[in-house]
Amino acid sequence: MNVQTITSQAFSDQKPGTSGLRKKVAVFQQPHYLENFVQSIFDSIRVPQGATLTLGGDGRYYNREAIQTILKMAAANGFGRVLVGQAGILSTPAASCVIRKYKTFGGIILSASHNPGGVDGDFGIKYNTENGGPAPEKITEAIFEKSKTIQNYKIIDAPDVALDVIGETDLAGMKVQVIDAVADYAELMESLFDFNAIKDLLSSDFRMKFDAMHAVTGPYAQEIFINRLGAPSESIMNCIPLPDFGGGHPDPNLTYAHELVEIIYGEHAPDFGAASDGDGDRNMILGKGFFVTPSDSLALIAANAKMVKGYAKGIAGVARSMPTSGAVDMVAKSLDIPCFETPTGWKFFGNLMDADQVTLCGEESFGTGSSHVREKDGLWAVLFWLNILAIKRQSVEQIVKRHWLQFGRNVYSRHDYEDLPLEAANGVVEHLRNNFSELVGKSFGRYTIQTCDDFSYTDSIDGSVSTKQGLRVLFTDGSRIVFRLSGTGTSGATIRIYLEAFEPDTNKHDLDAQIALAEMIQIALQISELKQRTGRDTPTVIT
Ligand code: VG1
Ligand code: CO
């Protein structure tokens, strides 16, 4: 084997964020940049000779080039086999499914998730361990430390491998196996949901529209909704993955999925709408002219899990990220199961799922999933909803409103201020942190601040501690405001303000969230001095 050891300088900026390393494509295209990070991964995980790796990405610009580089590095670093998605493409949940199904040593996923793609867009890379989930902080920290001192990397000199046809090729003694991950994933979904019931629903006068946003879920949606569930072809849109996602922002929310939103709020709207993001792990759920808040979606899935085949035995427990609303807590209480509160990012759910302490997890950021894989899973959530709809035969809006009647409504919204100057954004957070003691006891109309804290989390399984995971301002009536700096952006800083008010009064369940939260929004701006410090007076995105 023609292994070359290439000398290179270390980079100081390869600190993984909430979900791996994300940078502009141009940063990844610098000589040795990708290679340094990949070698840092291999050096940190101590690859057993002959191990199998899973490899794939969301198909964005630079995916193919990166896959070829990583294959040649895997061969030089002692891997015996690599499972690659056809054309180098794997959705994030499908990658997790492949790692688990074929028991590979781990996997490398190339994605910047919901961030725009293309030459001027973003690229990303992350390592998942053999449980199929994102590497825990202990490993990501080790990779980062390594990346700062690394001096060379190993790669073989060989021609590119063909990746478009299913089958096996040899790369200097290492097997490259191109797999049909769509089939593996569809099979897993069929084992969890009642496809016959959903088929019946889809052959009635019920109409759905799924938007893949020109991203990775297109082929999966075609196989599942059209080929296996028999939905008419107009049930899916934007299902051919493009390297630049058609110039769009593949983030399934009311702002960026506007094409679908116009359809669902328009004339002749379908009964059900859904969208997924760049790498297929997020989901947005809509009914005819109705938006389901992701936190409510998680609660509703938990409350109805038992009626779905794969969860008929009941769920062990639930977990939500700290900024996610407490709607699922109410359900956990009534089911008498544990409910965990973790920091933002899917990696914190893995240990709990591995220990069978939780079955369902979710984040307010359009992420929902279960222990069937170790990533959040967009199409899984869509199928869960379809399965519930197939059984209940009520509208999405009816289902949500009946849920609120039973459990109360956690009125919720997130306001994002994107691309802020770094110093101003840090200033806002510092200002709040320094003012905690003055804030406690302060009243603003009917709201009084009870406590403030900087969220830190101790993993109950491995004892690891994660600090500074968001600032919480808690009010005496259970309402709260959370401030957090994003860890996935690639330009400037993003402040997220999460607003939540519990509303037991059923007469107020029809209120628009922005109206119901108007006072809270003003309090958030006042105590953070956000306008004065950043010069911004309106959020970039409201969800
Ligand atoms: C955001 C979300 C977070 C999510 C992360 C990765 O992180 O808020 O909930 O886990 O994106 O999502 P941040 O640090 O920007 O707030 V994605 O779909 O990678 O996969
Ligand atoms: Co994603």
Short mmCIF file of N, CA, C and O in Angstrom, two decimals, residues 16-20 37 41 44-45 99 105-109 125-143 345-351 374-375 462:
data_model
loop_
_atom_site.label_atom_id
_atom_site.label_comp_id
_atom_site.label_asym_id
_atom_site.label_seq_id
_atom_site.Cartn_x
_atom_site.Cartn_y
_atom_site.Cartn_z
N PRO A 16 -15.08 21.83 17.69
CA PRO A 16 -16.43 21.45 17.29
C PRO A 16 -17.48 22.21 18.09
O PRO A 16 -17.30 22.47 19.28
N GLY A 17 -18.56 22.59 17.44
CA GLY A 17 -19.63 23.31 18.11
C GLY A 17 -20.72 22.35 18.58
O GLY A 17 -20.44 21.19 18.88
N THR A 18 -21.97 22.84 18.60
CA THR A 18 -23.09 22.02 19.07
C THR A 18 -23.14 20.67 18.36
O THR A 18 -23.50 19.66 18.92
N SER A 19 -22.74 20.66 17.08
CA SER A 19 -22.94 19.47 16.28
C SER A 19 -21.79 19.27 15.29
O SER A 19 -22.00 19.22 14.10
N GLY A 20 -20.58 19.18 15.80
CA GLY A 20 -19.43 18.96 14.92
C GLY A 20 -18.76 20.24 14.48
O GLY A 20 -19.09 21.33 14.97
N PHE A 37 -8.20 17.54 10.36
CA PHE A 37 -9.29 17.23 11.29
C PHE A 37 -9.58 15.72 11.28
O PHE A 37 -9.78 15.10 12.32
N ILE A 41 -9.31 12.99 14.29
CA ILE A 41 -10.36 12.04 14.70
C ILE A 41 -9.72 10.66 14.84
O ILE A 41 -9.82 10.01 15.89
N SER A 44 -7.60 10.19 17.78
CA SER A 44 -8.27 10.25 19.08
C SER A 44 -9.08 9.00 19.39
O SER A 44 -9.41 8.76 20.54
N ILE A 45 -9.44 8.24 18.36
CA ILE A 45 -10.31 7.09 18.62
C ILE A 45 -9.55 5.76 18.60
O ILE A 45 -10.13 4.72 18.87
N ILE A 99 -24.66 2.58 11.12
CA ILE A 99 -23.65 2.27 12.14
C ILE A 99 -24.17 1.19 13.08
O ILE A 99 -23.48 0.22 13.42
N PHE A 105 -17.48 0.41 13.54
CA PHE A 105 -16.72 1.00 14.66
C PHE A 105 -17.20 2.41 14.97
O PHE A 105 -17.15 2.88 16.09
N GLY A 106 -17.68 3.10 13.98
CA GLY A 106 -18.19 4.47 14.13
C GLY A 106 -18.48 5.01 12.76
O GLY A 106 -18.53 4.25 11.78
N GLY A 107 -18.69 6.31 12.67
CA GLY A 107 -18.99 6.88 11.37
C GLY A 107 -18.58 8.33 11.27
O GLY A 107 -18.47 9.03 12.29
N ILE A 108 -18.32 8.75 10.04
CA ILE A 108 -18.05 10.17 9.81
C ILE A 108 -19.18 10.71 8.95
O ILE A 108 -19.52 10.14 7.90
N ILE A 109 -19.81 11.78 9.44
CA ILE A 109 -20.93 12.39 8.72
C ILE A 109 -20.51 13.78 8.25
O ILE A 109 -20.01 14.58 9.03
N ILE A 125 -18.29 18.54 9.42
CA ILE A 125 -17.89 17.14 9.62
C ILE A 125 -18.05 16.79 11.09
O ILE A 125 -17.77 17.61 11.97
N LYS A 126 -18.55 15.59 11.34
CA LYS A 126 -18.59 15.15 12.74
C LYS A 126 -18.37 13.66 12.83
O LYS A 126 -18.58 12.91 11.86
N TYR A 127 -17.96 13.23 13.99
CA TYR A 127 -17.70 11.82 14.22
C TYR A 127 -18.79 11.25 15.13
O TYR A 127 -19.13 11.83 16.14
N ASN A 128 -19.34 10.10 14.73
CA ASN A 128 -20.31 9.40 15.57
C ASN A 128 -19.69 8.10 16.06
O ASN A 128 -18.97 7.42 15.33
N THR A 129 -19.98 7.76 17.29
CA THR A 129 -19.37 6.56 17.87
C THR A 129 -20.19 5.31 17.52
O THR A 129 -21.21 5.40 16.83
N GLU A 130 -19.77 4.17 18.06
CA GLU A 130 -20.39 2.92 17.61
C GLU A 130 -21.83 2.74 18.08
O GLU A 130 -22.53 1.84 17.60
N ASN A 131 -22.31 3.57 18.99
CA ASN A 131 -23.75 3.49 19.32
C ASN A 131 -24.58 4.23 18.28
O ASN A 131 -25.80 4.26 18.36
N GLY A 132 -23.91 4.86 17.30
CA GLY A 132 -24.63 5.57 16.24
C GLY A 132 -24.88 7.03 16.54
O GLY A 132 -25.45 7.75 15.73
N GLY A 133 -24.43 7.49 17.70
CA GLY A 133 -24.71 8.87 18.11
C GLY A 133 -23.48 9.77 18.01
O GLY A 133 -22.35 9.28 17.93
N PRO A 134 -23.71 11.09 18.04
CA PRO A 134 -22.60 12.03 18.01
C PRO A 134 -21.64 11.76 19.17
O PRO A 134 -22.08 11.45 20.28
N ALA A 135 -20.35 11.88 18.91
CA ALA A 135 -19.36 11.62 19.94
C ALA A 135 -19.60 12.52 21.15
O ALA A 135 -19.95 13.69 21.00
N PRO A 136 -19.44 11.98 22.36
CA PRO A 136 -19.60 12.80 23.55
C PRO A 136 -18.48 13.85 23.66
O PRO A 136 -17.47 13.76 22.97
N GLU A 137 -18.68 14.83 24.56
CA GLU A 137 -17.71 15.93 24.66
C GLU A 137 -16.30 15.46 24.95
O GLU A 137 -15.33 16.05 24.48
N LYS A 138 -16.17 14.38 25.71
CA LYS A 138 -14.84 13.86 26.04
C LYS A 138 -14.05 13.58 24.74
O LYS A 138 -12.87 13.90 24.64
N ILE A 139 -14.71 13.00 23.77
CA ILE A 139 -14.04 12.68 22.50
C ILE A 139 -13.86 13.93 21.64
O ILE A 139 -12.79 14.16 21.08
N THR A 140 -14.91 14.78 21.57
CA THR A 140 -14.76 15.97 20.72
C THR A 140 -13.67 16.90 21.26
O THR A 140 -12.95 17.53 20.50
N GLU A 141 -13.54 16.93 22.58
CA GLU A 141 -12.46 17.74 23.18
C GLU A 141 -11.10 17.16 22.81
O GLU A 141 -10.16 17.90 22.51
N ALA A 142 -10.99 15.84 22.86
CA ALA A 142 -9.71 15.19 22.52
C ALA A 142 -9.35 15.46 21.06
O ALA A 142 -8.19 15.74 20.73
N ILE A 143 -10.36 15.43 20.18
CA ILE A 143 -10.11 15.70 18.75
C ILE A 143 -9.61 17.15 18.59
O ILE A 143 -8.65 17.41 17.87
N GLY A 345 -28.22 20.00 22.02
CA GLY A 345 -27.37 19.13 21.19
C GLY A 345 -27.70 17.67 21.44
O GLY A 345 -27.91 17.27 22.59
N TRP A 346 -27.75 16.89 20.38
CA TRP A 346 -28.23 15.50 20.51
C TRP A 346 -27.27 14.61 21.29
O TRP A 346 -27.66 13.59 21.84
N LYS A 347 -25.99 14.99 21.35
CA LYS A 347 -25.02 14.09 21.98
C LYS A 347 -25.35 13.78 23.44
O LYS A 347 -24.94 12.74 23.96
N PHE A 348 -26.11 14.65 24.09
CA PHE A 348 -26.41 14.42 25.51
C PHE A 348 -27.49 13.36 25.74
O PHE A 348 -27.67 12.87 26.84
N PHE A 349 -28.23 13.03 24.69
CA PHE A 349 -29.29 12.02 24.85
C PHE A 349 -28.74 10.59 24.78
O PHE A 349 -29.37 9.65 25.27
N GLY A 350 -27.59 10.43 24.12
CA GLY A 350 -27.07 9.09 23.83
C GLY A 350 -26.93 8.20 25.05
O GLY A 350 -27.41 7.06 25.06
N ASN A 351 -26.27 8.70 26.09
CA ASN A 351 -26.06 7.89 27.29
C ASN A 351 -27.37 7.43 27.91
O ASN A 351 -27.49 6.29 28.36
N ARG A 374 -29.53 6.98 17.13
CA ARG A 374 -28.98 7.89 18.14
C ARG A 374 -28.80 9.29 17.57
O ARG A 374 -27.89 10.02 17.94
N GLU A 375 -29.67 9.66 16.64
CA GLU A 375 -29.72 11.01 16.10
C GLU A 375 -31.18 11.41 16.08
O GLU A 375 -32.06 10.55 16.14
N ASP A 462 -22.38 8.83 33.11
CA ASP A 462 -20.91 8.82 33.19
C ASP A 462 -20.35 9.92 34.08
O ASP A 462 -19.13 10.07 34.21
#
